[in-house]
């Protein structure tokens, strides 16, 4: 889908869509509650929908009414087929859960999305698999014990273990020394688990998990707003827009909460901004910097290259085409603020959802309209993005 975006001023309130990283975890934990649980979510992303469908395949019943999901375990058969489609997050978090349930499942998905996952299966004590590639079957039942987790395990798989192991009879240890983004995501998992009545102890070697615990939650658990999506609205306030974002938590482990400090740095004309763990919001920051009148280095952008596109190259090319002054240097991306963007051109997102969002906001205060190609990728993280954009005064038309 291609859109033409016209200069306009965004004004009003944006209610933050629910954090998808928390939504994955909240749905899984709610499903594991003995008497079920209720979860309130705003804006279910496609990959979280996959998590919900997979839970249904495993015998969990989910019903939704006005954004509130009721989740309850109603096992019907001992075997089932679980299709992860293209959601690696769902696969990594649910694999230990399936192992805990002891179901003899057939697991399938789009094979291209699940390369290099063999090491995860090898880490599940008590389980075996009939083949290495999709589709494959899992046999056995997860066992408590000591898990020596390699760095390649990743926060999603470790989070899955954290959610499953407290329900086993024996105690477990996770030997891992997470840092940076991985630590942030694991802290989120530990704190969310605690909300549902289960304790995990942080130790010098990693984590100690006492067995024999049970999940429960009285009332309805509301998933907090997502800082990553919200960052695009928040940075737009730096160049003429006036948007207030509601639904964000001050007490959060979301890595992109750093946008608050970054906005402060931009306002104070800091010459260097470190974005090492914030690759998802770099396009928003870069657009805001183009509208400033000072020079800024975005430092540590290595992870930005590893997204849907070489995000660095696409971002720089599009900003310059719009009339900005950005270049890749040895230490990162150097942006020389030019006080505004001209527009009047066509830019391609190459299927990168964050580039699409950034170009939409960049167009609001450009001198002329901007045609943005391939914006459909936004649906992956923010299905109602353009609806919300237009509700606050954004002007665009589908070509």
mmCIF file of C-alpha atoms in Angstrom:
data_model
loop_
_atom_site.group_PDB
_atom_site.id
_atom_site.type_symbol
_atom_site.label_atom_id
_atom_site.label_comp_id
_atom_site.label_asym_id
_atom_site.label_seq_id
_atom_site.Cartn_x
_atom_site.Cartn_y
_atom_site.Cartn_z
ATOM 1 C CA UNK A 1 0.000 0.000 0.000
ATOM 2 C CA UNK A 2 1.232 3.491 -0.895
ATOM 3 C CA UNK A 3 0.011 6.733 0.663
ATOM 4 C CA UNK A 4 0.335 10.427 -0.052
ATOM 5 C CA UNK A 5 0.775 12.473 3.110
ATOM 6 C CA UNK A 6 0.043 16.186 3.195
ATOM 7 C CA UNK A 7 1.476 18.809 5.571
ATOM 8 C CA UNK A 8 -0.664 19.098 8.687
ATOM 9 C CA UNK A 9 -0.457 19.651 12.427
ATOM 10 C CA UNK A 10 -1.177 16.733 14.753
ATOM 11 C CA UNK A 11 -3.000 17.708 17.909
ATOM 12 C CA UNK A 12 -4.819 15.822 20.661
ATOM 13 C CA UNK A 13 -4.443 12.679 22.723
ATOM 14 C CA UNK A 14 -3.066 9.357 21.576
ATOM 15 C CA UNK A 15 -3.837 6.332 23.715
ATOM 16 C CA UNK A 16 -0.813 4.070 23.568
ATOM 17 C CA UNK A 17 -1.415 0.638 22.068
ATOM 18 C CA UNK A 18 -0.536 -2.232 24.384
ATOM 19 C CA UNK A 19 3.070 -3.357 24.586
ATOM 20 C CA UNK A 20 3.345 -6.461 22.414
ATOM 21 C CA UNK A 21 6.333 -7.787 24.394
ATOM 22 C CA UNK A 22 4.218 -7.686 27.542
ATOM 23 C CA UNK A 23 1.113 -8.938 25.729
ATOM 24 C CA UNK A 24 2.815 -12.188 24.660
ATOM 25 C CA UNK A 25 3.826 -12.863 28.251
ATOM 26 C CA UNK A 26 0.553 -11.761 29.846
ATOM 27 C CA UNK A 27 -1.559 -14.038 27.649
ATOM 28 C CA UNK A 28 0.679 -17.036 28.353
ATOM 29 C CA UNK A 29 0.758 -16.474 32.122
ATOM 30 C CA UNK A 30 -3.002 -15.876 32.206
ATOM 31 C CA UNK A 31 -3.512 -19.173 30.415
ATOM 32 C CA UNK A 32 -1.467 -20.916 33.115
ATOM 33 C CA UNK A 33 -3.609 -19.559 35.969
ATOM 34 C CA UNK A 34 -5.519 -22.401 37.646
ATOM 35 C CA UNK A 35 -8.857 -20.626 37.374
ATOM 36 C CA UNK A 36 -7.988 -18.661 34.273
ATOM 37 C CA UNK A 37 -7.563 -14.897 34.119
ATOM 38 C CA UNK A 38 -8.718 -11.801 32.260
ATOM 39 C CA UNK A 39 -6.451 -9.558 30.198
ATOM 40 C CA UNK A 40 -7.272 -6.099 28.840
ATOM 41 C CA UNK A 41 -5.419 -5.145 25.680
ATOM 42 C CA UNK A 42 -5.596 -2.206 23.275
ATOM 43 C CA UNK A 43 -4.525 -3.003 19.744
ATOM 44 C CA UNK A 44 -3.669 -6.674 19.301
ATOM 45 C CA UNK A 45 -0.717 -7.014 16.905
ATOM 46 C CA UNK A 46 -0.618 -9.885 14.376
ATOM 47 C CA UNK A 47 2.115 -11.826 16.163
ATOM 48 C CA UNK A 48 0.278 -11.592 19.519
ATOM 49 C CA UNK A 49 -2.804 -12.864 17.684
ATOM 50 C CA UNK A 50 -0.664 -15.852 16.674
ATOM 51 C CA UNK A 51 0.141 -16.451 20.352
ATOM 52 C CA UNK A 52 -3.584 -16.440 21.144
ATOM 53 C CA UNK A 53 -4.321 -18.877 18.301
ATOM 54 C CA UNK A 54 -1.536 -21.196 19.463
ATOM 55 C CA UNK A 55 -2.914 -21.161 23.004
ATOM 56 C CA UNK A 56 -6.294 -22.134 21.565
ATOM 57 C CA UNK A 57 -4.636 -25.035 19.739
ATOM 58 C CA UNK A 58 -3.192 -26.221 23.052
ATOM 59 C CA UNK A 59 -6.606 -26.364 24.699
ATOM 60 C CA UNK A 60 -6.814 -22.875 26.169
ATOM 61 C CA UNK A 61 -10.110 -21.155 25.549
ATOM 62 C CA UNK A 62 -10.008 -17.417 24.870
ATOM 63 C CA UNK A 63 -13.078 -15.190 24.682
ATOM 64 C CA UNK A 64 -12.992 -11.455 24.002
ATOM 65 C CA UNK A 65 -15.472 -8.699 24.843
ATOM 66 C CA UNK A 66 -14.675 -4.991 24.476
ATOM 67 C CA UNK A 67 -10.939 -5.558 24.496
ATOM 68 C CA UNK A 68 -10.956 -7.862 27.529
ATOM 69 C CA UNK A 69 -9.824 -11.438 26.952
ATOM 70 C CA UNK A 70 -10.868 -14.259 29.270
ATOM 71 C CA UNK A 71 -8.387 -17.120 29.162
ATOM 72 C CA UNK A 72 -9.084 -20.580 30.605
ATOM 73 C CA UNK A 73 -7.515 -24.031 30.170
ATOM 74 C CA UNK A 74 -9.971 -26.612 28.840
ATOM 75 C CA UNK A 75 -7.919 -29.552 27.538
ATOM 76 C CA UNK A 76 -9.835 -31.669 25.090
ATOM 77 C CA UNK A 77 -7.233 -34.047 23.653
ATOM 78 C CA UNK A 78 -3.735 -35.261 24.480
ATOM 79 C CA UNK A 79 -2.356 -34.232 21.110
ATOM 80 C CA UNK A 80 -2.668 -31.158 18.939
ATOM 81 C CA UNK A 81 -1.082 -29.284 16.068
ATOM 82 C CA UNK A 82 0.343 -25.878 16.845
ATOM 83 C CA UNK A 83 1.044 -23.517 13.942
ATOM 84 C CA UNK A 84 3.420 -20.684 14.835
ATOM 85 C CA UNK A 85 3.018 -19.200 11.349
ATOM 86 C CA UNK A 86 5.859 -16.638 11.158
ATOM 87 C CA UNK A 87 6.069 -15.539 14.817
ATOM 88 C CA UNK A 88 9.436 -16.517 16.269
ATOM 89 C CA UNK A 89 8.514 -14.737 19.519
ATOM 90 C CA UNK A 90 5.501 -17.025 19.946
ATOM 91 C CA UNK A 91 7.582 -20.117 19.181
ATOM 92 C CA UNK A 92 10.403 -19.284 21.582
ATOM 93 C CA UNK A 93 8.131 -18.422 24.505
ATOM 94 C CA UNK A 94 5.617 -21.225 24.013
ATOM 95 C CA UNK A 95 8.108 -24.045 23.425
ATOM 96 C CA UNK A 96 8.888 -24.450 27.169
ATOM 97 C CA UNK A 97 5.164 -24.134 27.950
ATOM 98 C CA UNK A 98 4.309 -26.961 25.561
ATOM 99 C CA UNK A 99 7.090 -28.998 27.165
ATOM 100 C CA UNK A 100 5.604 -28.304 30.609
ATOM 101 C CA UNK A 101 2.135 -29.391 29.478
ATOM 102 C CA UNK A 102 3.601 -32.668 28.249
ATOM 103 C CA UNK A 103 1.483 -32.647 25.120
ATOM 104 C CA UNK A 104 2.691 -34.754 22.194
ATOM 105 C CA UNK A 105 2.266 -31.919 19.738
ATOM 106 C CA UNK A 106 2.993 -31.483 16.097
ATOM 107 C CA UNK A 107 4.684 -28.095 15.738
ATOM 108 C CA UNK A 108 4.690 -26.280 12.438
ATOM 109 C CA UNK A 109 5.217 -22.838 10.938
ATOM 110 C CA UNK A 110 6.802 -21.016 8.027
ATOM 111 C CA UNK A 111 10.157 -22.772 7.986
ATOM 112 C CA UNK A 112 12.059 -19.734 6.710
ATOM 113 C CA UNK A 113 11.289 -17.844 9.922
ATOM 114 C CA UNK A 114 12.613 -20.535 12.233
ATOM 115 C CA UNK A 115 16.202 -21.165 11.240
ATOM 116 C CA UNK A 116 18.817 -21.744 13.957
ATOM 117 C CA UNK A 117 16.360 -22.849 16.652
ATOM 118 C CA UNK A 118 17.783 -26.350 17.146
ATOM 119 C CA UNK A 119 19.859 -25.188 20.121
ATOM 120 C CA UNK A 120 16.693 -24.181 21.985
ATOM 121 C CA UNK A 121 15.160 -27.637 21.684
ATOM 122 C CA UNK A 122 18.348 -29.200 23.018
ATOM 123 C CA UNK A 123 18.024 -27.128 26.193
ATOM 124 C CA UNK A 124 14.647 -28.567 27.202
ATOM 125 C CA UNK A 125 15.305 -31.254 29.834
ATOM 126 C CA UNK A 126 13.090 -34.323 29.472
ATOM 127 C CA UNK A 127 11.972 -33.622 25.915
ATOM 128 C CA UNK A 128 12.842 -35.072 22.518
ATOM 129 C CA UNK A 129 11.969 -34.203 18.925
ATOM 130 C CA UNK A 130 11.458 -36.489 15.943
ATOM 131 C CA UNK A 131 13.226 -34.238 13.414
ATOM 132 C CA UNK A 132 15.229 -31.017 13.218
ATOM 133 C CA UNK A 133 13.085 -28.931 10.876
ATOM 134 C CA UNK A 134 9.408 -28.007 10.684
ATOM 135 C CA UNK A 135 7.079 -29.728 11.022
ATOM 136 C CA UNK A 136 8.310 -31.787 13.990
ATOM 137 C CA UNK A 137 6.823 -33.480 17.032
ATOM 138 C CA UNK A 138 7.714 -32.904 20.658
ATOM 139 C CA UNK A 139 7.637 -35.770 23.141
ATOM 140 C CA UNK A 140 8.249 -35.980 26.873
ATOM 141 C CA UNK A 141 7.683 -33.463 29.666
ATOM 142 C CA UNK A 142 9.775 -30.571 30.939
ATOM 143 C CA UNK A 143 11.881 -31.347 34.000
ATOM 144 C CA UNK A 144 13.073 -29.114 36.804
ATOM 145 C CA UNK A 145 16.807 -28.736 37.339
ATOM 146 C CA UNK A 146 19.807 -26.651 36.434
ATOM 147 C CA UNK A 147 19.719 -24.948 33.038
ATOM 148 C CA UNK A 148 23.033 -23.663 31.739
ATOM 149 C CA UNK A 149 21.771 -21.178 29.201
ATOM 150 C CA UNK A 150 24.004 -19.906 26.469
ATOM 151 C CA UNK A 151 23.837 -16.305 25.363
ATOM 152 C CA UNK A 152 22.205 -17.476 22.122
ATOM 153 C CA UNK A 153 19.127 -18.678 24.029
ATOM 154 C CA UNK A 154 17.712 -15.142 23.947
ATOM 155 C CA UNK A 155 15.282 -13.406 26.276
ATOM 156 C CA UNK A 156 12.135 -14.889 24.714
ATOM 157 C CA UNK A 157 13.103 -18.526 25.254
ATOM 158 C CA UNK A 158 14.445 -17.813 28.753
ATOM 159 C CA UNK A 159 11.181 -15.998 29.521
ATOM 160 C CA UNK A 160 9.311 -19.117 28.425
ATOM 161 C CA UNK A 161 11.333 -21.206 30.862
ATOM 162 C CA UNK A 162 10.706 -18.669 33.615
ATOM 163 C CA UNK A 163 6.968 -18.963 33.051
ATOM 164 C CA UNK A 164 6.938 -22.788 32.979
ATOM 165 C CA UNK A 165 9.467 -23.908 35.609
ATOM 166 C CA UNK A 166 7.678 -22.534 38.738
ATOM 167 C CA UNK A 167 4.800 -24.940 38.021
ATOM 168 C CA UNK A 168 6.986 -28.056 38.254
ATOM 169 C CA UNK A 169 7.468 -29.983 41.497
ATOM 170 C CA UNK A 170 11.231 -29.425 41.833
ATOM 171 C CA UNK A 171 13.356 -26.295 42.095
ATOM 172 C CA UNK A 172 15.337 -24.953 39.153
ATOM 173 C CA UNK A 173 18.316 -22.724 38.450
ATOM 174 C CA UNK A 174 18.905 -20.640 35.348
ATOM 175 C CA UNK A 175 22.616 -20.041 34.857
ATOM 176 C CA UNK A 176 22.771 -16.873 32.783
ATOM 177 C CA UNK A 177 24.351 -13.435 33.003
ATOM 178 C CA UNK A 178 22.101 -11.232 30.838
ATOM 179 C CA UNK A 179 23.049 -7.684 29.908
ATOM 180 C CA UNK A 180 21.482 -4.719 28.134
ATOM 181 C CA UNK A 181 18.288 -5.394 26.245
ATOM 182 C CA UNK A 182 18.145 -9.066 27.267
ATOM 183 C CA UNK A 183 18.285 -8.070 30.941
ATOM 184 C CA UNK A 184 15.501 -5.525 30.437
ATOM 185 C CA UNK A 185 13.201 -8.121 28.881
ATOM 186 C CA UNK A 186 13.942 -10.704 31.579
ATOM 187 C CA UNK A 187 13.286 -8.121 34.293
ATOM 188 C CA UNK A 188 9.925 -7.499 32.621
ATOM 189 C CA UNK A 189 9.151 -11.222 32.707
ATOM 190 C CA UNK A 190 10.166 -11.615 36.362
ATOM 191 C CA UNK A 191 8.072 -8.637 37.463
ATOM 192 C CA UNK A 192 5.066 -9.718 35.400
ATOM 193 C CA UNK A 193 5.244 -13.218 36.871
ATOM 194 C CA UNK A 194 5.258 -11.643 40.333
ATOM 195 C CA UNK A 195 2.025 -9.794 39.468
ATOM 196 C CA UNK A 196 0.451 -13.243 39.072
ATOM 197 C CA UNK A 197 1.614 -14.512 42.473
ATOM 198 C CA UNK A 198 4.823 -16.357 41.526
ATOM 199 C CA UNK A 199 8.312 -15.459 42.779
ATOM 200 C CA UNK A 200 11.605 -15.775 40.904
ATOM 201 C CA UNK A 201 14.786 -14.874 42.771
ATOM 202 C CA UNK A 202 17.606 -12.999 41.059
ATOM 203 C CA UNK A 203 21.011 -14.393 42.059
ATOM 204 C CA UNK A 204 24.672 -13.870 41.227
ATOM 205 C CA UNK A 205 24.535 -16.823 38.806
ATOM 206 C CA UNK A 206 21.221 -15.890 37.217
ATOM 207 C CA UNK A 207 17.860 -16.928 38.666
ATOM 208 C CA UNK A 208 16.548 -19.370 41.271
ATOM 209 C CA UNK A 209 13.040 -20.712 40.648
ATOM 210 C CA UNK A 210 11.187 -22.503 43.426
ATOM 211 C CA UNK A 211 8.914 -25.264 42.193
ATOM 212 C CA UNK A 212 5.348 -26.029 43.230
ATOM 213 C CA UNK A 213 4.029 -22.487 42.729
ATOM 214 C CA UNK A 214 0.708 -21.486 41.188
ATOM 215 C CA UNK A 215 -0.422 -18.540 39.108
ATOM 216 C CA UNK A 216 -3.509 -16.549 40.040
ATOM 217 C CA UNK A 217 -4.918 -13.093 39.410
ATOM 218 C CA UNK A 218 -8.016 -11.424 40.825
ATOM 219 C CA UNK A 219 -9.643 -8.898 38.548
ATOM 220 C CA UNK A 220 -8.498 -7.897 35.086
ATOM 221 C CA UNK A 221 -4.834 -7.390 34.196
ATOM 222 C CA UNK A 222 -4.344 -4.360 31.942
ATOM 223 C CA UNK A 223 -1.328 -4.461 29.648
ATOM 224 C CA UNK A 224 0.665 -1.249 29.755
ATOM 225 C CA UNK A 225 1.132 0.992 26.725
ATOM 226 C CA UNK A 226 3.976 0.528 24.282
ATOM 227 C CA UNK A 227 6.825 3.055 24.422
ATOM 228 C CA UNK A 228 8.240 2.084 21.027
ATOM 229 C CA UNK A 229 5.150 3.050 19.021
ATOM 230 C CA UNK A 230 4.503 6.022 21.281
ATOM 231 C CA UNK A 231 8.008 7.386 20.683
ATOM 232 C CA UNK A 232 6.977 8.403 17.163
ATOM 233 C CA UNK A 233 4.166 10.611 18.486
ATOM 234 C CA UNK A 234 6.342 11.958 21.293
ATOM 235 C CA UNK A 235 9.224 13.027 19.040
ATOM 236 C CA UNK A 236 6.767 14.682 16.632
ATOM 237 C CA UNK A 237 6.183 17.281 19.361
ATOM 238 C CA UNK A 238 9.732 18.513 18.768
ATOM 239 C CA UNK A 239 8.772 20.037 15.416
ATOM 240 C CA UNK A 240 5.378 21.688 15.680
ATOM 241 C CA UNK A 241 2.933 18.918 16.558
ATOM 242 C CA UNK A 242 1.134 18.766 19.897
ATOM 243 C CA UNK A 243 0.261 15.220 20.951
ATOM 244 C CA UNK A 244 -0.170 13.870 24.461
ATOM 245 C CA UNK A 245 0.314 10.117 24.814
ATOM 246 C CA UNK A 246 -1.732 8.375 27.515
ATOM 247 C CA UNK A 247 -1.499 4.830 28.855
ATOM 248 C CA UNK A 248 2.257 4.629 29.420
ATOM 249 C CA UNK A 249 3.681 3.377 32.710
ATOM 250 C CA UNK A 250 6.391 5.293 34.562
ATOM 251 C CA UNK A 251 7.464 2.036 36.199
ATOM 252 C CA UNK A 252 8.365 -0.139 33.246
ATOM 253 C CA UNK A 253 11.246 -2.222 31.953
ATOM 254 C CA UNK A 254 10.509 -1.328 28.347
ATOM 255 C CA UNK A 255 13.836 -0.438 26.780
ATOM 256 C CA UNK A 256 12.381 2.412 24.720
ATOM 257 C CA UNK A 257 11.277 4.366 27.763
ATOM 258 C CA UNK A 258 14.650 5.971 27.120
ATOM 259 C CA UNK A 259 12.852 8.157 24.559
ATOM 260 C CA UNK A 260 12.000 10.519 27.431
ATOM 261 C CA UNK A 261 15.702 11.123 28.114
ATOM 262 C CA UNK A 262 16.494 11.317 24.398
ATOM 263 C CA UNK A 263 13.870 14.022 23.838
ATOM 264 C CA UNK A 264 15.431 15.953 26.711
ATOM 265 C CA UNK A 265 18.871 15.547 25.094
ATOM 266 C CA UNK A 266 17.561 16.867 21.764
ATOM 267 C CA UNK A 267 15.978 19.862 23.490
ATOM 268 C CA UNK A 268 19.279 20.604 25.214
ATOM 269 C CA UNK A 269 21.164 20.260 21.904
ATOM 270 C CA UNK A 270 23.354 17.396 23.094
ATOM 271 C CA UNK A 271 25.945 16.579 20.439
ATOM 272 C CA UNK A 272 25.919 12.781 20.963
ATOM 273 C CA UNK A 273 22.988 10.439 21.664
ATOM 274 C CA UNK A 274 23.636 6.744 22.358
ATOM 275 C CA UNK A 275 20.984 4.483 20.767
ATOM 276 C CA UNK A 276 22.678 1.123 21.330
ATOM 277 C CA UNK A 277 19.540 -0.635 22.607
ATOM 278 C CA UNK A 278 16.967 1.529 20.835
ATOM 279 C CA UNK A 279 17.108 0.488 17.182
ATOM 280 C CA UNK A 280 13.303 0.510 16.876
ATOM 281 C CA UNK A 281 13.009 4.251 17.562
ATOM 282 C CA UNK A 282 16.077 5.538 15.692
ATOM 283 C CA UNK A 283 13.961 6.617 12.653
ATOM 284 C CA UNK A 284 11.732 8.750 14.902
ATOM 285 C CA UNK A 285 14.742 10.367 16.552
ATOM 286 C CA UNK A 286 16.432 11.018 13.208
ATOM 287 C CA UNK A 287 13.363 12.787 11.790
ATOM 288 C CA UNK A 288 13.118 15.034 14.852
ATOM 289 C CA UNK A 289 16.808 15.935 14.522
ATOM 290 C CA UNK A 290 16.320 17.041 10.908
ATOM 291 C CA UNK A 291 13.889 19.671 12.155
ATOM 292 C CA UNK A 292 16.441 21.062 14.646
ATOM 293 C CA UNK A 293 19.181 23.578 13.940
ATOM 294 C CA UNK A 294 22.131 21.752 15.473
ATOM 295 C CA UNK A 295 24.365 18.788 14.620
ATOM 296 C CA UNK A 296 23.914 15.453 16.438
ATOM 297 C CA UNK A 297 25.653 12.094 16.270
ATOM 298 C CA UNK A 298 23.473 9.013 16.812
ATOM 299 C CA UNK A 299 26.021 6.638 18.309
ATOM 300 C CA UNK A 300 26.012 2.815 18.330
ATOM 301 C CA UNK A 301 23.644 2.150 15.435
ATOM 302 C CA UNK A 302 24.968 -1.340 14.609
ATOM 303 C CA UNK A 303 21.678 -3.041 15.511
ATOM 304 C CA UNK A 304 19.774 -0.649 13.258
ATOM 305 C CA UNK A 305 21.364 -2.321 10.230
ATOM 306 C CA UNK A 306 19.923 -5.697 11.217
ATOM 307 C CA UNK A 307 16.215 -4.869 10.944
ATOM 308 C CA UNK A 308 13.777 -5.488 8.058
ATOM 309 C CA UNK A 309 16.118 -3.498 5.839
ATOM 310 C CA UNK A 310 19.558 -1.989 6.236
ATOM 311 C CA UNK A 311 17.640 0.623 8.166
ATOM 312 C CA UNK A 312 20.630 2.991 8.339
ATOM 313 C CA UNK A 313 20.966 3.252 4.567
ATOM 314 C CA UNK A 314 17.231 3.512 3.853
ATOM 315 C CA UNK A 315 16.718 6.094 6.597
ATOM 316 C CA UNK A 316 19.629 8.283 5.473
ATOM 317 C CA UNK A 317 18.597 8.101 1.799
ATOM 318 C CA UNK A 318 15.004 9.063 2.575
ATOM 319 C CA UNK A 319 15.915 11.924 4.905
ATOM 320 C CA UNK A 320 18.280 13.412 2.350
ATOM 321 C CA UNK A 321 15.682 13.034 -0.391
ATOM 322 C CA UNK A 322 13.244 14.963 1.793
ATOM 323 C CA UNK A 323 15.769 17.791 2.132
ATOM 324 C CA UNK A 324 17.619 16.742 5.264
ATOM 325 C CA UNK A 325 21.356 16.352 5.804
ATOM 326 C CA UNK A 326 22.264 12.930 7.176
ATOM 327 C CA UNK A 327 25.276 10.701 6.630
ATOM 328 C CA UNK A 328 26.774 7.491 7.930
ATOM 329 C CA UNK A 329 30.080 7.983 9.741
ATOM 330 C CA UNK A 330 32.396 5.631 11.586
ATOM 331 C CA UNK A 331 30.698 6.125 14.956
ATOM 332 C CA UNK A 332 27.083 6.144 13.752
ATOM 333 C CA UNK A 333 24.713 8.465 11.902
ATOM 334 C CA UNK A 334 25.525 12.165 11.790
ATOM 335 C CA UNK A 335 22.544 14.455 11.318
ATOM 336 C CA UNK A 336 22.964 18.127 10.624
ATOM 337 C CA UNK A 337 19.683 19.773 11.503
ATOM 338 C CA UNK A 338 18.368 22.011 8.719
ATOM 339 C CA UNK A 339 15.351 23.395 10.565
ATOM 340 C CA UNK A 340 12.788 21.571 8.441
ATOM 341 C CA UNK A 341 12.144 19.288 5.475
ATOM 342 C CA UNK A 342 11.023 20.213 1.969
ATOM 343 C CA UNK A 343 9.089 17.136 0.846
ATOM 344 C CA UNK A 344 7.598 17.084 -2.635
ATOM 345 C CA UNK A 345 9.150 13.677 -3.356
ATOM 346 C CA UNK A 346 8.474 9.947 -3.289
ATOM 347 C CA UNK A 347 10.227 7.773 -0.680
ATOM 348 C CA UNK A 348 10.256 3.985 -0.316
ATOM 349 C CA UNK A 349 10.128 2.184 3.043
ATOM 350 C CA UNK A 350 11.197 -1.153 1.475
ATOM 351 C CA UNK A 351 8.762 -2.863 3.831
ATOM 352 C CA UNK A 352 10.307 -1.443 7.012
ATOM 353 C CA UNK A 353 7.490 -0.584 9.435
ATOM 354 C CA UNK A 354 9.543 1.912 11.437
ATOM 355 C CA UNK A 355 10.681 3.757 8.322
ATOM 356 C CA UNK A 356 7.009 3.966 7.281
ATOM 357 C CA UNK A 357 5.989 5.493 10.615
ATOM 358 C CA UNK A 358 8.920 7.920 10.576
ATOM 359 C CA UNK A 359 8.155 9.115 7.055
ATOM 360 C CA UNK A 360 4.528 9.755 8.003
ATOM 361 C CA UNK A 361 5.556 12.032 10.860
ATOM 362 C CA UNK A 362 8.334 13.642 8.792
ATOM 363 C CA UNK A 363 5.666 14.691 6.281
ATOM 364 C CA UNK A 364 3.494 16.545 8.785
ATOM 365 C CA UNK A 365 5.609 19.701 8.757
ATOM 366 C CA UNK A 366 7.289 19.326 5.379
ATOM 367 C CA UNK A 367 6.794 22.165 2.910
ATOM 368 C CA UNK A 368 5.099 19.902 0.353
ATOM 369 C CA UNK A 369 3.298 16.536 0.352
ATOM 370 C CA UNK A 370 5.252 13.279 0.428
ATOM 371 C CA UNK A 371 4.385 9.977 -1.235
ATOM 372 C CA UNK A 372 5.412 7.021 0.928
ATOM 373 C CA UNK A 373 5.611 3.575 -0.674
ATOM 374 C CA UNK A 374 5.013 0.184 0.974
ATOM 375 C CA UNK A 375 3.506 1.289 4.278
ATOM 376 C CA UNK A 376 1.485 -1.904 4.855
ATOM 377 C CA UNK A 377 4.272 -3.224 7.104
ATOM 378 C CA UNK A 378 3.007 -0.889 9.859
ATOM 379 C CA UNK A 379 0.183 -3.379 10.470
ATOM 380 C CA UNK A 380 2.696 -5.774 12.029
ATOM 381 C CA UNK A 381 3.253 -3.529 15.061
ATOM 382 C CA UNK A 382 0.445 -0.942 14.960
ATOM 383 C CA UNK A 383 -2.603 -1.999 12.896
ATOM 384 C CA UNK A 384 -4.516 1.249 13.570
ATOM 385 C CA UNK A 385 -1.572 3.581 13.025
ATOM 386 C CA UNK A 386 -2.989 5.580 10.133
ATOM 387 C CA UNK A 387 -6.433 5.752 11.754
ATOM 388 C CA UNK A 388 -4.919 7.271 14.903
ATOM 389 C CA UNK A 389 -2.674 9.490 12.784
ATOM 390 C CA UNK A 390 -5.690 10.962 10.977
ATOM 391 C CA UNK A 391 -7.813 11.305 14.136
ATOM 392 C CA UNK A 392 -5.229 13.789 15.407
ATOM 393 C CA UNK A 393 -5.263 15.828 12.232
ATOM 394 C CA UNK A 394 -2.949 13.911 9.919
ATOM 395 C CA UNK A 395 -3.905 14.164 6.261
ATOM 396 C CA UNK A 396 -3.236 11.314 3.861
ATOM 397 C CA UNK A 397 -4.793 9.435 0.988
ATOM 398 C CA UNK A 398 -4.254 5.884 -0.247
ATOM 399 C CA UNK A 399 -2.920 5.768 -3.795
#
